[in-house]
Coordinates of C-alpha atoms in Angstrom, one line a residue:
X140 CA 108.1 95.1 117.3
X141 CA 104.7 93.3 116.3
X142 CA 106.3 90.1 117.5
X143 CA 106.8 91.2 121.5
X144 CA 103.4 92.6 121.2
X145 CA 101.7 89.2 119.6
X146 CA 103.3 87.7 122.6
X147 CA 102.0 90.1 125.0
X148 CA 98.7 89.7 124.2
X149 CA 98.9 85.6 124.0
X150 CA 99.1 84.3 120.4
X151 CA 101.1 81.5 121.7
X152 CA 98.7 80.6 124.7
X153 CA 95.9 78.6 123.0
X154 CA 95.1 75.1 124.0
X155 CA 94.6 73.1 120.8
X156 CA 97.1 72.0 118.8
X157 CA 96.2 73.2 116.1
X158 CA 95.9 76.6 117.0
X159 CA 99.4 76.4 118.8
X160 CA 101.7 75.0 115.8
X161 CA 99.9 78.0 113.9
X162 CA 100.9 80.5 116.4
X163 CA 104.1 79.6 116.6
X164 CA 104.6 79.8 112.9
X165 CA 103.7 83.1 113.0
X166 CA 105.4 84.4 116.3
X167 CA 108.8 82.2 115.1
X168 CA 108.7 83.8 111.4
X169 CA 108.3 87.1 112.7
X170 CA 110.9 86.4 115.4
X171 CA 113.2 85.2 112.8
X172 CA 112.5 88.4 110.4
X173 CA 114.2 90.7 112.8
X174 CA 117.4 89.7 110.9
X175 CA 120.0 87.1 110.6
X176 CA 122.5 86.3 113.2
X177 CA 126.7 86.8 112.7
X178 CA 129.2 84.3 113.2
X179 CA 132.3 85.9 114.1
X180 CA 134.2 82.3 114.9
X181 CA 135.0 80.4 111.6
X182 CA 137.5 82.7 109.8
X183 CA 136.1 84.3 106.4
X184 CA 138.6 81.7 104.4
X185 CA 137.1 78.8 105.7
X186 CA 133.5 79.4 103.7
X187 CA 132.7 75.8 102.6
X188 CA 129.4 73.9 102.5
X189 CA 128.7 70.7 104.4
X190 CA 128.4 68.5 101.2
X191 CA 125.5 66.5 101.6
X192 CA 125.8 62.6 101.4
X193 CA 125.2 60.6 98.2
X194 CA 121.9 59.2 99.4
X195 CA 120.4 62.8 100.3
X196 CA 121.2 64.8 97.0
X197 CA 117.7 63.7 95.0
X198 CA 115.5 67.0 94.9
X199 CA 112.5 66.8 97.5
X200 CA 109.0 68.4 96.8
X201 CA 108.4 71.1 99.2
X202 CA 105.2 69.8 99.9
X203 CA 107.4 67.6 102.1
X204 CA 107.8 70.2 104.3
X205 CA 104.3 71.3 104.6
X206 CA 103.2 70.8 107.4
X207 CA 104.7 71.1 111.2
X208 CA 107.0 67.9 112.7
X209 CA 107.9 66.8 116.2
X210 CA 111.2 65.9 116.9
X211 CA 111.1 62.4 118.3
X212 CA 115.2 62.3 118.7
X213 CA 118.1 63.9 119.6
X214 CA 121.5 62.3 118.1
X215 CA 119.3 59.0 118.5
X216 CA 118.1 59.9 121.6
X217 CA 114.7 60.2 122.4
X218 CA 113.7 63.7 123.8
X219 CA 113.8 64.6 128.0
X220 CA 110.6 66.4 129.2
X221 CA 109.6 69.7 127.8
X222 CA 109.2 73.0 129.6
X223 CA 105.4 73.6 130.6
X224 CA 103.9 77.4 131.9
X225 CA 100.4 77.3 131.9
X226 CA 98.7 76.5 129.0
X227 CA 102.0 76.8 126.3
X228 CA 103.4 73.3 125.3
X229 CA 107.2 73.2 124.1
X230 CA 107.3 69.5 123.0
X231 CA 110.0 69.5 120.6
X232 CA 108.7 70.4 117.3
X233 CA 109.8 72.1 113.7
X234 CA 107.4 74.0 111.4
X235 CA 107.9 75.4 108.2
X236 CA 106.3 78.0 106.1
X237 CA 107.1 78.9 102.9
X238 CA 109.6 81.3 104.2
X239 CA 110.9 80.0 107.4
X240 CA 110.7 78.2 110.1
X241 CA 109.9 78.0 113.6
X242 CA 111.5 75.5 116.6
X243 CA 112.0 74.3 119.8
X244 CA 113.6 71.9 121.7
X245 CA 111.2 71.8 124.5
X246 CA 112.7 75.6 126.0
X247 CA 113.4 78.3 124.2
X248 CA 111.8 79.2 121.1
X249 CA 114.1 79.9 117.5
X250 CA 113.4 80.4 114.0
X251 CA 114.7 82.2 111.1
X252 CA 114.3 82.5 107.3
X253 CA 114.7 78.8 105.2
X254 CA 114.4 78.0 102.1
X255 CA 114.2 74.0 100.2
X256 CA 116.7 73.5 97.0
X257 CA 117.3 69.8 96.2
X258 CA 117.5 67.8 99.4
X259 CA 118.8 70.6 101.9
X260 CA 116.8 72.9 103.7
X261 CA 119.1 76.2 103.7
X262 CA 118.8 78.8 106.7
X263 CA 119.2 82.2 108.1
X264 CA 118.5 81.9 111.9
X265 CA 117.1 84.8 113.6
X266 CA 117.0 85.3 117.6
X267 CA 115.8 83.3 119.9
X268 CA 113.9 83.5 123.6
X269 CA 116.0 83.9 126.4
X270 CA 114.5 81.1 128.9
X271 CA 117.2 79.6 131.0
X272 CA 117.7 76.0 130.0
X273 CA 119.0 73.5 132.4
X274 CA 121.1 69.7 131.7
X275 CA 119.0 67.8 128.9
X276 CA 116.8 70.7 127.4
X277 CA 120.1 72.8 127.1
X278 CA 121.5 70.3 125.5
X279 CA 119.0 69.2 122.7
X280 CA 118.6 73.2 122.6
X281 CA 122.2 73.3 121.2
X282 CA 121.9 70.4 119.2
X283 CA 118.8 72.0 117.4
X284 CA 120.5 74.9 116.8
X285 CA 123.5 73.3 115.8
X286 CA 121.2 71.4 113.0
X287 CA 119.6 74.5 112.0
X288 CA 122.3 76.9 111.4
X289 CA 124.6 74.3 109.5
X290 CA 121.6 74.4 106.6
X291 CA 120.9 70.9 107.4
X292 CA 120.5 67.8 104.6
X293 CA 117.3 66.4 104.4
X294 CA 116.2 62.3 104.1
X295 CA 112.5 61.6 104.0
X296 CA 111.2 57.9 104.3
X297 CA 108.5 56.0 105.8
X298 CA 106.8 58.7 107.3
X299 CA 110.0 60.0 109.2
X300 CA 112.5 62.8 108.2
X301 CA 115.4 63.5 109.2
X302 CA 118.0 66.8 109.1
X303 CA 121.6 66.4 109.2
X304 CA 124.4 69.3 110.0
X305 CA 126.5 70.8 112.2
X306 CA 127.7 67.0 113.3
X307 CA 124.3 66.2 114.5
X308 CA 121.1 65.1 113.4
X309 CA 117.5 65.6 114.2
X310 CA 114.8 62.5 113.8
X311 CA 110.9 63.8 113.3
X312 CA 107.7 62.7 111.7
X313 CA 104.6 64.5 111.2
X314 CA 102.0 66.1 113.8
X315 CA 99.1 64.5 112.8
X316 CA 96.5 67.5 114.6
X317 CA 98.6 70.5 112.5
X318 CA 97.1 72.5 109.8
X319 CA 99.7 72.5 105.9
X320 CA 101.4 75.8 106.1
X321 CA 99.8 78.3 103.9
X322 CA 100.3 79.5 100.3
X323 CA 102.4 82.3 99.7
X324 CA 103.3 84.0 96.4
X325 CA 106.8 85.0 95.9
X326 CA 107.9 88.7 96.4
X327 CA 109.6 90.8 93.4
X328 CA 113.4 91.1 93.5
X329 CA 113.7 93.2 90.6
X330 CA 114.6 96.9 91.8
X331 CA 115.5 95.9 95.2
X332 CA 119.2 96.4 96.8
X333 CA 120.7 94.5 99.9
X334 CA 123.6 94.1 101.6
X335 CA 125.2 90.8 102.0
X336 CA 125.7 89.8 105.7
X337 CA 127.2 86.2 105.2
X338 CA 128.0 83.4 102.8
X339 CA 127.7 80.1 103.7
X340 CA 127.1 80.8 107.2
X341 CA 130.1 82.5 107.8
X342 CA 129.8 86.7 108.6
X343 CA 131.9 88.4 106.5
X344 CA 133.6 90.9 109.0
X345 CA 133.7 94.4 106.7
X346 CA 137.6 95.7 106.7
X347 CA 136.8 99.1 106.8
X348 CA 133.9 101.2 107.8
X349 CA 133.0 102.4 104.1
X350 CA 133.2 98.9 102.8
X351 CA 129.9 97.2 101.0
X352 CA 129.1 94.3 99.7
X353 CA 126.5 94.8 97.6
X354 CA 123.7 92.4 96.1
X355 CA 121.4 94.5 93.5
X356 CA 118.5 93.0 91.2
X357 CA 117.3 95.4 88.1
X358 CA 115.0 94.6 85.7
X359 CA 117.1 92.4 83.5
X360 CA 120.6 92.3 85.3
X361 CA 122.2 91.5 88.8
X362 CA 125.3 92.9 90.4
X363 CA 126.9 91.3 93.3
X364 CA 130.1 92.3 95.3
X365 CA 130.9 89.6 98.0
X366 CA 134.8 90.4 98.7
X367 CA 136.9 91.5 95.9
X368 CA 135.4 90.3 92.8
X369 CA 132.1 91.9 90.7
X370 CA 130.0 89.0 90.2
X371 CA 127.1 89.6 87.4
X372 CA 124.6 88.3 85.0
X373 CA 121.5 88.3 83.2
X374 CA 118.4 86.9 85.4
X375 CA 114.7 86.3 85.6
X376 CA 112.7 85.6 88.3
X377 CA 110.4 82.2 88.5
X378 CA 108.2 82.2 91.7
X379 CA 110.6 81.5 94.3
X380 CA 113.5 80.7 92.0
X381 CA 116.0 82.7 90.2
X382 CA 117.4 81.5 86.6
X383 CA 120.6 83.2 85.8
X384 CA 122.7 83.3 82.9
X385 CA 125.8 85.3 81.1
X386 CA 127.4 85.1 84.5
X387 CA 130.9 87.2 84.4
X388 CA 133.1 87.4 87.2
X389 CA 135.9 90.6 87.4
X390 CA 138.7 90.2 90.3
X391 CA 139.9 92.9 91.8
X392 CA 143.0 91.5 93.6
X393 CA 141.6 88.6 95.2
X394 CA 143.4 86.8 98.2
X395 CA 142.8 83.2 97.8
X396 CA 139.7 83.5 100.6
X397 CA 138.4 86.4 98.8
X398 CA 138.3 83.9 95.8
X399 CA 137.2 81.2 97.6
X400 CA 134.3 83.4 98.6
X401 CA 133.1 84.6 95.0
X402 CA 133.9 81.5 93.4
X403 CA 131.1 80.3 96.0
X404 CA 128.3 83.2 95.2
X405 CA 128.7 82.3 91.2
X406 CA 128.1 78.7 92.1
X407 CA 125.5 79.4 93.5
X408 CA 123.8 81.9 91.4
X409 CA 124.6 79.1 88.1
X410 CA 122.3 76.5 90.3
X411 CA 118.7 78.4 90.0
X412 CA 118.9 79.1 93.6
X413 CA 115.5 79.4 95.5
X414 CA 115.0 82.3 98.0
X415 CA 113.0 83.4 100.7
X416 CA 112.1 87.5 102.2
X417 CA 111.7 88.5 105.4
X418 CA 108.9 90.9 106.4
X419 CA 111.9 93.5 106.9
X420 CA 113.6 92.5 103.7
X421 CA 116.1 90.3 104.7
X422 CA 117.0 87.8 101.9
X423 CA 117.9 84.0 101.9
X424 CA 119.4 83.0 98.2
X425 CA 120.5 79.1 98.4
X426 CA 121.2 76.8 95.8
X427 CA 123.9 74.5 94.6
X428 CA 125.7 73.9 98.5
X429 CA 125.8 78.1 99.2
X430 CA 123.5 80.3 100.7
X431 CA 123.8 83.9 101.1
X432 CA 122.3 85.9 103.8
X433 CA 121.2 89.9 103.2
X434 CA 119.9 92.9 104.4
X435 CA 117.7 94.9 102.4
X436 CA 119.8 98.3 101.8
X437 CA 116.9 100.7 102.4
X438 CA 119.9 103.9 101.3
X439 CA 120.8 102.2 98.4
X440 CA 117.5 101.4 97.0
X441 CA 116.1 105.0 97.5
X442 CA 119.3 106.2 95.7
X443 CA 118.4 103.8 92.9
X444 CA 115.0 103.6 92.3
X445 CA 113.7 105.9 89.8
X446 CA 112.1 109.4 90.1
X447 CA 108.8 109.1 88.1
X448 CA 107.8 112.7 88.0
X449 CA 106.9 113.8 84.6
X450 CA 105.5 112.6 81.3
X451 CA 106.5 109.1 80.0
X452 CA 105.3 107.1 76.8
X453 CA 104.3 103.3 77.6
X454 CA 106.5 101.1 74.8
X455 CA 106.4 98.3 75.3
X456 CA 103.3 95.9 77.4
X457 CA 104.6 92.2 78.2
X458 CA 107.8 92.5 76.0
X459 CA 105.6 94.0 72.7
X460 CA 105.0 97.6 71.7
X461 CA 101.2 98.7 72.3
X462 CA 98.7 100.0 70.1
X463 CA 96.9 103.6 69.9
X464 CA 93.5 105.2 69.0
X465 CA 95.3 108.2 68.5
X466 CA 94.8 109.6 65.0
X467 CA 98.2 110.6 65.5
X468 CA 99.8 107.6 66.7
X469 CA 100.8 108.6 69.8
X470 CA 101.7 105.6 72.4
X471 CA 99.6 105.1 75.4
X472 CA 101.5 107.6 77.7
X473 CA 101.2 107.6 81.9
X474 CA 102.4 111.1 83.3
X475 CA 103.5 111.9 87.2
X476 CA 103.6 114.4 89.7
X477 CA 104.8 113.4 93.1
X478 CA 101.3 111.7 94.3
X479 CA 99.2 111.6 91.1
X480 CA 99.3 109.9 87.7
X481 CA 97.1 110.3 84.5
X482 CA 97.4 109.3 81.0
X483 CA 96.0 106.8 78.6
X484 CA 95.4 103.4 77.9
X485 CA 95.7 103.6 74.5
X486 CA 91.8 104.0 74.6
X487 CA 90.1 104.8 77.6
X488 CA 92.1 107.5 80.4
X489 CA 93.6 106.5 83.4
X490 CA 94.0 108.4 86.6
X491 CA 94.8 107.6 90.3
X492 CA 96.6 108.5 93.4
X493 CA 100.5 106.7 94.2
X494 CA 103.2 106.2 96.5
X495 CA 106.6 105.3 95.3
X496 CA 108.0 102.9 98.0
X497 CA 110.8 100.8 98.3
X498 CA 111.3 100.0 94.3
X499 CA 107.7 99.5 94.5
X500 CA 104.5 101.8 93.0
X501 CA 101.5 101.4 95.1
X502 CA 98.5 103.0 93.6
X503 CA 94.8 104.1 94.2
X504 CA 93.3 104.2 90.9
X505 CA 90.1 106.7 90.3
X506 CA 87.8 106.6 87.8
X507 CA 88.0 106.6 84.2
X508 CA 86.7 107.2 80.8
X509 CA 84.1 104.3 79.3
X510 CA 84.5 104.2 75.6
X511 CA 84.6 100.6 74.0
X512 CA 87.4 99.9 73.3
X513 CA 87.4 96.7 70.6
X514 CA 90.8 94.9 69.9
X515 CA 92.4 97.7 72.5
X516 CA 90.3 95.7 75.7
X517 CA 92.5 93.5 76.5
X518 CA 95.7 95.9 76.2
X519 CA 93.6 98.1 78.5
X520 CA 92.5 95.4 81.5
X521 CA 96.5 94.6 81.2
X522 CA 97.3 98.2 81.8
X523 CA 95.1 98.2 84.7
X524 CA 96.0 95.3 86.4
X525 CA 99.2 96.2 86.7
X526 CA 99.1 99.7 88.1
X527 CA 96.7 97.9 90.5
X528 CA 99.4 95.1 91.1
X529 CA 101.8 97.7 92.8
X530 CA 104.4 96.7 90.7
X531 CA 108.3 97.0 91.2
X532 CA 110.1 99.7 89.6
X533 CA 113.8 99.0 87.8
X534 CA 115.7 101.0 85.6
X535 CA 116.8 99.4 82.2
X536 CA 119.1 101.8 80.7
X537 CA 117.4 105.2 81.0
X538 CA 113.9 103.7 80.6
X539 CA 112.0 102.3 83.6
X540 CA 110.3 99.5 83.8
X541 CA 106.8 98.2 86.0
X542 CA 106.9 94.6 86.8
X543 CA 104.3 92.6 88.1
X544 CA 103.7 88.8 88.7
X545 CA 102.5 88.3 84.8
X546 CA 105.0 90.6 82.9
X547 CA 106.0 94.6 82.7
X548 CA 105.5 97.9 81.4
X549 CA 108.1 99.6 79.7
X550 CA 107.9 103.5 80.3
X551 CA 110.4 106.0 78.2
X552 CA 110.3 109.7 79.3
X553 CA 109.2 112.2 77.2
X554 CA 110.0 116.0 76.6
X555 CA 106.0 117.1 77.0
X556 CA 104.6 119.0 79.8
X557 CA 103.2 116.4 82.8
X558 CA 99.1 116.8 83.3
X559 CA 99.7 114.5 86.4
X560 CA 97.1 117.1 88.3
X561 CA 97.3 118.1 92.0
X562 CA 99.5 116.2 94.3
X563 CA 97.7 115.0 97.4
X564 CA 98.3 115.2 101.2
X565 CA 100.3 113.3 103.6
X566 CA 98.8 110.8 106.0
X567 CA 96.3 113.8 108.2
X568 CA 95.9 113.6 111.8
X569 CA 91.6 113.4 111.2
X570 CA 90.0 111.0 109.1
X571 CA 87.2 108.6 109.1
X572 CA 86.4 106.3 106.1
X573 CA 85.8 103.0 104.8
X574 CA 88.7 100.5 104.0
X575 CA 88.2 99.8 99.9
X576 CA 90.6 97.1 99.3
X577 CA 93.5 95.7 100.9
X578 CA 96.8 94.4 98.2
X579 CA 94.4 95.2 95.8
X580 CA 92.1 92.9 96.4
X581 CA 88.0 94.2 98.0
X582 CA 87.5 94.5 101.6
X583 CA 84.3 93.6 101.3
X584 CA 83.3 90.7 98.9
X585 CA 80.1 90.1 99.4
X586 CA 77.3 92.1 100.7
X587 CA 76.5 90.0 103.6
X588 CA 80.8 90.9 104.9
X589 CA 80.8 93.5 107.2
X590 CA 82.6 96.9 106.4
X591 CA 86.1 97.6 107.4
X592 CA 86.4 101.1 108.6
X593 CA 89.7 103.4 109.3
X594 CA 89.7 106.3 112.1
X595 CA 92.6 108.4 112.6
X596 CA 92.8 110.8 115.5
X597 CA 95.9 112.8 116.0
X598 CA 98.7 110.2 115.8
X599 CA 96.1 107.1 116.5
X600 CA 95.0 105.1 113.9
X601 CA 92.2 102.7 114.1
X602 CA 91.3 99.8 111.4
X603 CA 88.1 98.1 112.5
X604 CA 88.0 94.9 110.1
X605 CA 84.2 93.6 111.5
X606 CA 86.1 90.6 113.6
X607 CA 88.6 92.4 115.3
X608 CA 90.3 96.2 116.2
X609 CA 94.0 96.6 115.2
X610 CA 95.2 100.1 116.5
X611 CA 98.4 101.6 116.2
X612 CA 100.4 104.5 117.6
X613 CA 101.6 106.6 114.6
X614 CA 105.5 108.6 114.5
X615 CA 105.5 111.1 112.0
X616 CA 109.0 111.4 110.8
X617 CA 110.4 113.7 107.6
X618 CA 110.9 110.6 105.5
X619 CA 107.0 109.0 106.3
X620 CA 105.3 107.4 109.1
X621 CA 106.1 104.6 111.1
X622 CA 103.2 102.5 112.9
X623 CA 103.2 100.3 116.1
X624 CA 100.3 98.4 117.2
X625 CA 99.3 98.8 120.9
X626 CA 98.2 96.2 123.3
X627 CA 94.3 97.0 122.7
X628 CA 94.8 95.3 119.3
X629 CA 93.0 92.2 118.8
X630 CA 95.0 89.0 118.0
X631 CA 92.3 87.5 115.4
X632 CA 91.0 85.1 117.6
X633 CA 87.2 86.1 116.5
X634 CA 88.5 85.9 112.5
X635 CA 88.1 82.9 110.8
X636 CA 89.1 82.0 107.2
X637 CA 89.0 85.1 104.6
X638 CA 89.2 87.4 107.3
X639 CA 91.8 86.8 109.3
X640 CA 94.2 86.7 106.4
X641 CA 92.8 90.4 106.4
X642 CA 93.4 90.9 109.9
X643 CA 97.0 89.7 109.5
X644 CA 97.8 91.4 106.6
X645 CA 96.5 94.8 108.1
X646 CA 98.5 93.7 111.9
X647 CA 101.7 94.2 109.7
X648 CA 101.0 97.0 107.8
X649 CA 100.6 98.7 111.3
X650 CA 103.7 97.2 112.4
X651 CA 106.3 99.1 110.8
X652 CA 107.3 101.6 108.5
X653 CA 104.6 103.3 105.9
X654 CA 103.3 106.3 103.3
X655 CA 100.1 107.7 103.8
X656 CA 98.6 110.2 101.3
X657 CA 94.7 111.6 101.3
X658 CA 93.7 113.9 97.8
X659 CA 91.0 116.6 98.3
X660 CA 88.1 113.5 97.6
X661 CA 89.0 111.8 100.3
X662 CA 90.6 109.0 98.8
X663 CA 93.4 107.5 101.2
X664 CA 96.4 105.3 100.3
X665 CA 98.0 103.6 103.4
X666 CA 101.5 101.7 101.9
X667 CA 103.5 99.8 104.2
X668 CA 106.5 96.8 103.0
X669 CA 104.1 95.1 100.8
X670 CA 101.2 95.6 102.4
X671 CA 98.4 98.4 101.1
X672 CA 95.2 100.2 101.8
X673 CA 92.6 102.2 99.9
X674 CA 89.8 104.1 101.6
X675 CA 87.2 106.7 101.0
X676 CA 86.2 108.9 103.5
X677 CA 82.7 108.4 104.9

C-alpha cells in the first residue's frame, strides 16, 4: 500500500535525473514486492531454462549492474518516443538494486525481484502500471517484458550491455547523471518458511486445495517439496548466497514432469544459488539455469518458530560453549516471559523488553549490572550484540538457536522457574516519546542531529524524524497491528544523506504489518518485517 501512496504524493515527479532514476527504484522495487506474477500458459512439464550461449556463461561482478541503464534498442531497433505527463520522463531505462529491478519501455512502468548468478540476471516480475500503450511503445513494452520474465543472459562490453531472453534482446549502456544503487546487507533465511509459487518461470498449478509446496530454512537444514519429491540438505548462508551440501532427494511417485521439476530445484540448490527478499517476503533463489519464486508462509512460520517462554541455559556462543563466574558453574542462562527477558552474561545481568516476530527476536534492551568482567568481556559485548541484532530464531533439534550476521547463540531449556519479570503492554492508544534507535542503530548520532519523536493518539501514529513527518493510520487486530501511512506523510524530499535512510526505513515500518509493546517505564518497541523502533516516553 506504501507504493500507491509514494505515488500519490509525487516520488516520481522530480525534475533531475538523478532524483528520478532514484525514485523509480524505489517505487518499481516496491511495486515489484507486492508478489510475483503466475504463468498459467506453458504446461508444468515443460520447466526448462533458456541455456545461455557459450560466450555469456563467464560470471559478471555485480558491480556491473550498479548503476541504472537506458535502453538504446529494441531487437536492434532504436527506441520510438517515450510517453511525457508533466514533469515524469519514461525514456526507456533499466535500474537495478540489489534486490530488483525497476523498467520501462517509455509507458508503463514494471519491476520485480532479480537477482545476478554467473552471467544471467534471474527474475520474479511483479505488476506493472496500467497506462494504455499504443503501436511502437506497446510493442517495445512487450519486448521488455518478454526480456525480463525469461531471466535474461547478460553480455557486457565496451560500455554497452546487453540482455537476451524470451527470443528478444535488449541493447543499453549506462546513464551517466544516475547515482550506484545502494548497499544492502543480506536478510536471514534461517527460520523462515515459504511457499513455492513457480520454478523456472513456470506456476505450478496446485492439484488440490490442501496441496503445499513447501521451502523451509532451519538453522542447519533445508526442506523443500516442489511436486512429488522431498528435496533436502545441509546449508549455510553467505551474504546473498546459499552453500548447500548432503543434498538427498526422496520420490514419492514422480511423473516424469514431477521429476523433471525436482531434478531442477536440486540443481539448483548444488550451484550456490544467490537470492533476493522482498519487503513482503517473497523469495527469488537462482543459480545454476533455475530460479524459484516464493511466498513467505506467514501460517507456517508461526507454527514453527519456537515458543521462548521460560528459562533456558546459553551453550554454546559462535559454535563454542561459554564460560561462567558462577562458583557453581552454571552457564550464562537468558529466561522469558511473553515480553520480557533476563538472565546473565556469564558476568554482568542482562535484561530487556522483546517481540517474537516472524522467526525473528526484536529486542529493547534495559540496563544492566557493571562489574568488570576480565577474560568474560568480550563473551559479554558478543552476548549483547546479538540480542541487539534481532536475530532469527530456528530450532535445531529441541534446542533453539539465535542467529545473527556474525554467528549464533545456542539456547537449551531448562527445568528452573523463569525470573523473566512483568510482561509489558500492547502498542497503547496515548503515548509521547523520543525515538532511541532505529535497527538498532541511534537516532540521534551526534548532538547537533535533531531528535526524533513518536506521538500516538488513538489509532494515529506520528514519527517526527527532524526532516520530515511520516504518519500512519493504525488497525488493531487480535494477532498485532497493522500501519498505513496517510497522504500528510512527507516523501523525504527535505532528508538528505543519513537521514533519509532513516526516513525510509521508518516509511516501511508504517507501511505494513507490526508488534508494539510499552512496559510500565515507558520503554516502547515498535517491530515491523525487519524494521524496529525503541523509544522512551518524554
Amino acid at each position: 500500500m506504501f507504493m500507491f501512496a509514494a505515488i500519490r504524493r509525487g516520488l516520481i515527479s522530480h525534475s533531475s535525473s538523478i532524483t528520478r532514476t532514484s525514485a523509480m527504484i524505489l517505487t518499481l522495487g516496491l511495486l515489484a514486492a507486492c508478489g510475483g506474477t503466475k504463468d498459467t500458459d506453458r504446461p508444468a512439464s515443460a520447466v526448462q531454462a533458456d541455456a545461455p550461449q557459450s560466450d555469456r556463461t563467464a560470471a559478471l561482478d555485480r558491480t556491473v549492474l550498479g548503476r541504472p541503464w537506458l535502453i538504446t534498442a529494441f531487437d536492434g531497433q532504436a527506441p520510438a518516443a517515450a510517453e511525457r505527463t508533466g514533469t515524469v520522463d519514461r525514456r526507456p531505462s533499466v535500474a537495478f538494486t540489489r534486490t530488483g529491478y525497476g523498467a520501462t519501455a517509455g509507458c508503463n512502468a514494471l519491476g520485480g525481484l532479480g537477482t545476478l548468478h554467473g552471467a544471467r540476471y534471474y527474475t520474479m516480475p511483479g505488476p506493472q502500471t496500467l497506462i494504455g500503450c499504443q503501436g511502437a511503445l506497446a510493442a517495445q513494452e512487450n519486448i521488455l517484458d518478454a526480456v525480463m520474465r525469461a531471466s535474461p543472459t547478460i553480455t557486457v562490453s565496451e560500455g554497452e550491455m546487453q540482455l537476451s531472453g524470451g527470443g528478444h534482446r535488449l541493447t543499453l549502456r549506462r546513464d551517466p547523471q544516475s547515482n550506484p544503487a545502494v548497499v544492502e546487507s543480506a536478510p536471514m533465511l534461517s527460520g523462515t518458511r515459504f511457499q513455492i509459487q513457480s520454478i523456472d518461470g513456470t506456476y505450478l498449478t496446485p492439484r488440490s486445495q490442501a496441496e503445499n509446496r513447501p521451502l523451509a530454512f532451519d538453522a542447519g537444514e533445508w526442506t523443500a517439496k516442489p511436486v512429488c519429491g522431498t528435496i533436502s540438505g545441509k546449508w549455510r548462508q553467505d551474504g546473498w548466497t546459499l552453500r548447500a551440501s548432503d543434498i538427498a532427494v526422496s520420490r514419492e511417485g514422480c511423473d516424469a514432469g514431477g521429476s523433471t521439476i525436482d531434478a531442477a530445484v536440486q540443481e539448483l540448490f548444488a550451484s550456490e544459488p544467490n537470492f533476493s527478499v522482498g519487503p513482503n517476503g517473497e523469495l527469488l533463489i537462482a543459480g545454476g539455469g533455475h530460479w524459484i519464486a516464493a511466498e513467505r508462509d506467514a501460517i507456517a512460520a508461526a507454527r514453527d518458530t519456537p515458543r521462548l517462554t521460560g528459562s533456558w541455559d546459553i551453550v554454546q556462543l559462535d559454535g563454542r560453549p561459554p564460560a561462567t563466574e558462577d562458583p557453581a558453574g552454571q552457564p550464562p542462562r537468558i529466561d522469558f516471559s511473553a515480553t520480557a527477558y533476563t538472565g546473565s552474561t556469564g558476568c554482568n545481568s542482562i535484561l530487556g523488553n522483546f517481540v517474537a516476530r516472524r522467526s525473528r527476536l526484536y529486542t529493547y534492551p534495559g540496563p544492566t549490572t557493571e562489574k568488570g568482567c576480565g577474560a568474560l568481556t568480550a563473551q559479554e559485548n558478543r552476548i549483547y550484540a546479538l540480542l541487539r541484532a534481532a536475530p532469527q530464531i530456528a530450532r535445531v533439534g529441541a534446542d533453539v538457536q539465535l542467529i545473527d550476521e556474525s554467528g549464533s547463540m545456542l539456547i537449551r531449556r531448562t527445568g528452573r522457574a523463569s525470573n523473566a519479570g512483568a510482561a509489558a503492554r500492547p502498542l497503547p492508544t496515548r503515548y509521547a516519546g523520543t525515538a532511541i534507535s532505529l535497527n538498532g542503530l541511534p537516532t540521534q548520532n551526534r548532538v547537533s542531529d535533531p531528535t526524533s519523536r513518536i506521538a500516538i493518539a488513538g489509532n494515529d501514529i506520528r514519527i517526527d524524524i527532524g526532516c520530515g513527518m511520516v504518519s500512519a493510520v493504525i488497525r488493531r487486530e487480535r494477532q498485532g497491528a497493522f500501519l498505513t501511512s496517510n497522504a500528510g506523510s512527507s516523501d523525504g524530499g527535505s532528508c538528505t544523506g543519513a537521514r533519509r535512510s532513516l526516513h525510509d526505513r521508518v516509511m516501511r515500518l508504517l507501511n505494513g504489518p507490526a508488534d508494539g509493546i510499552v512496559d510500565s517505564n515507558g520503554a516502547l518497541l515498535l517491530a515491523g518485517d525487519g524494521v524496529w523502533l525503541t523509544a522512551r516516553t518524554n
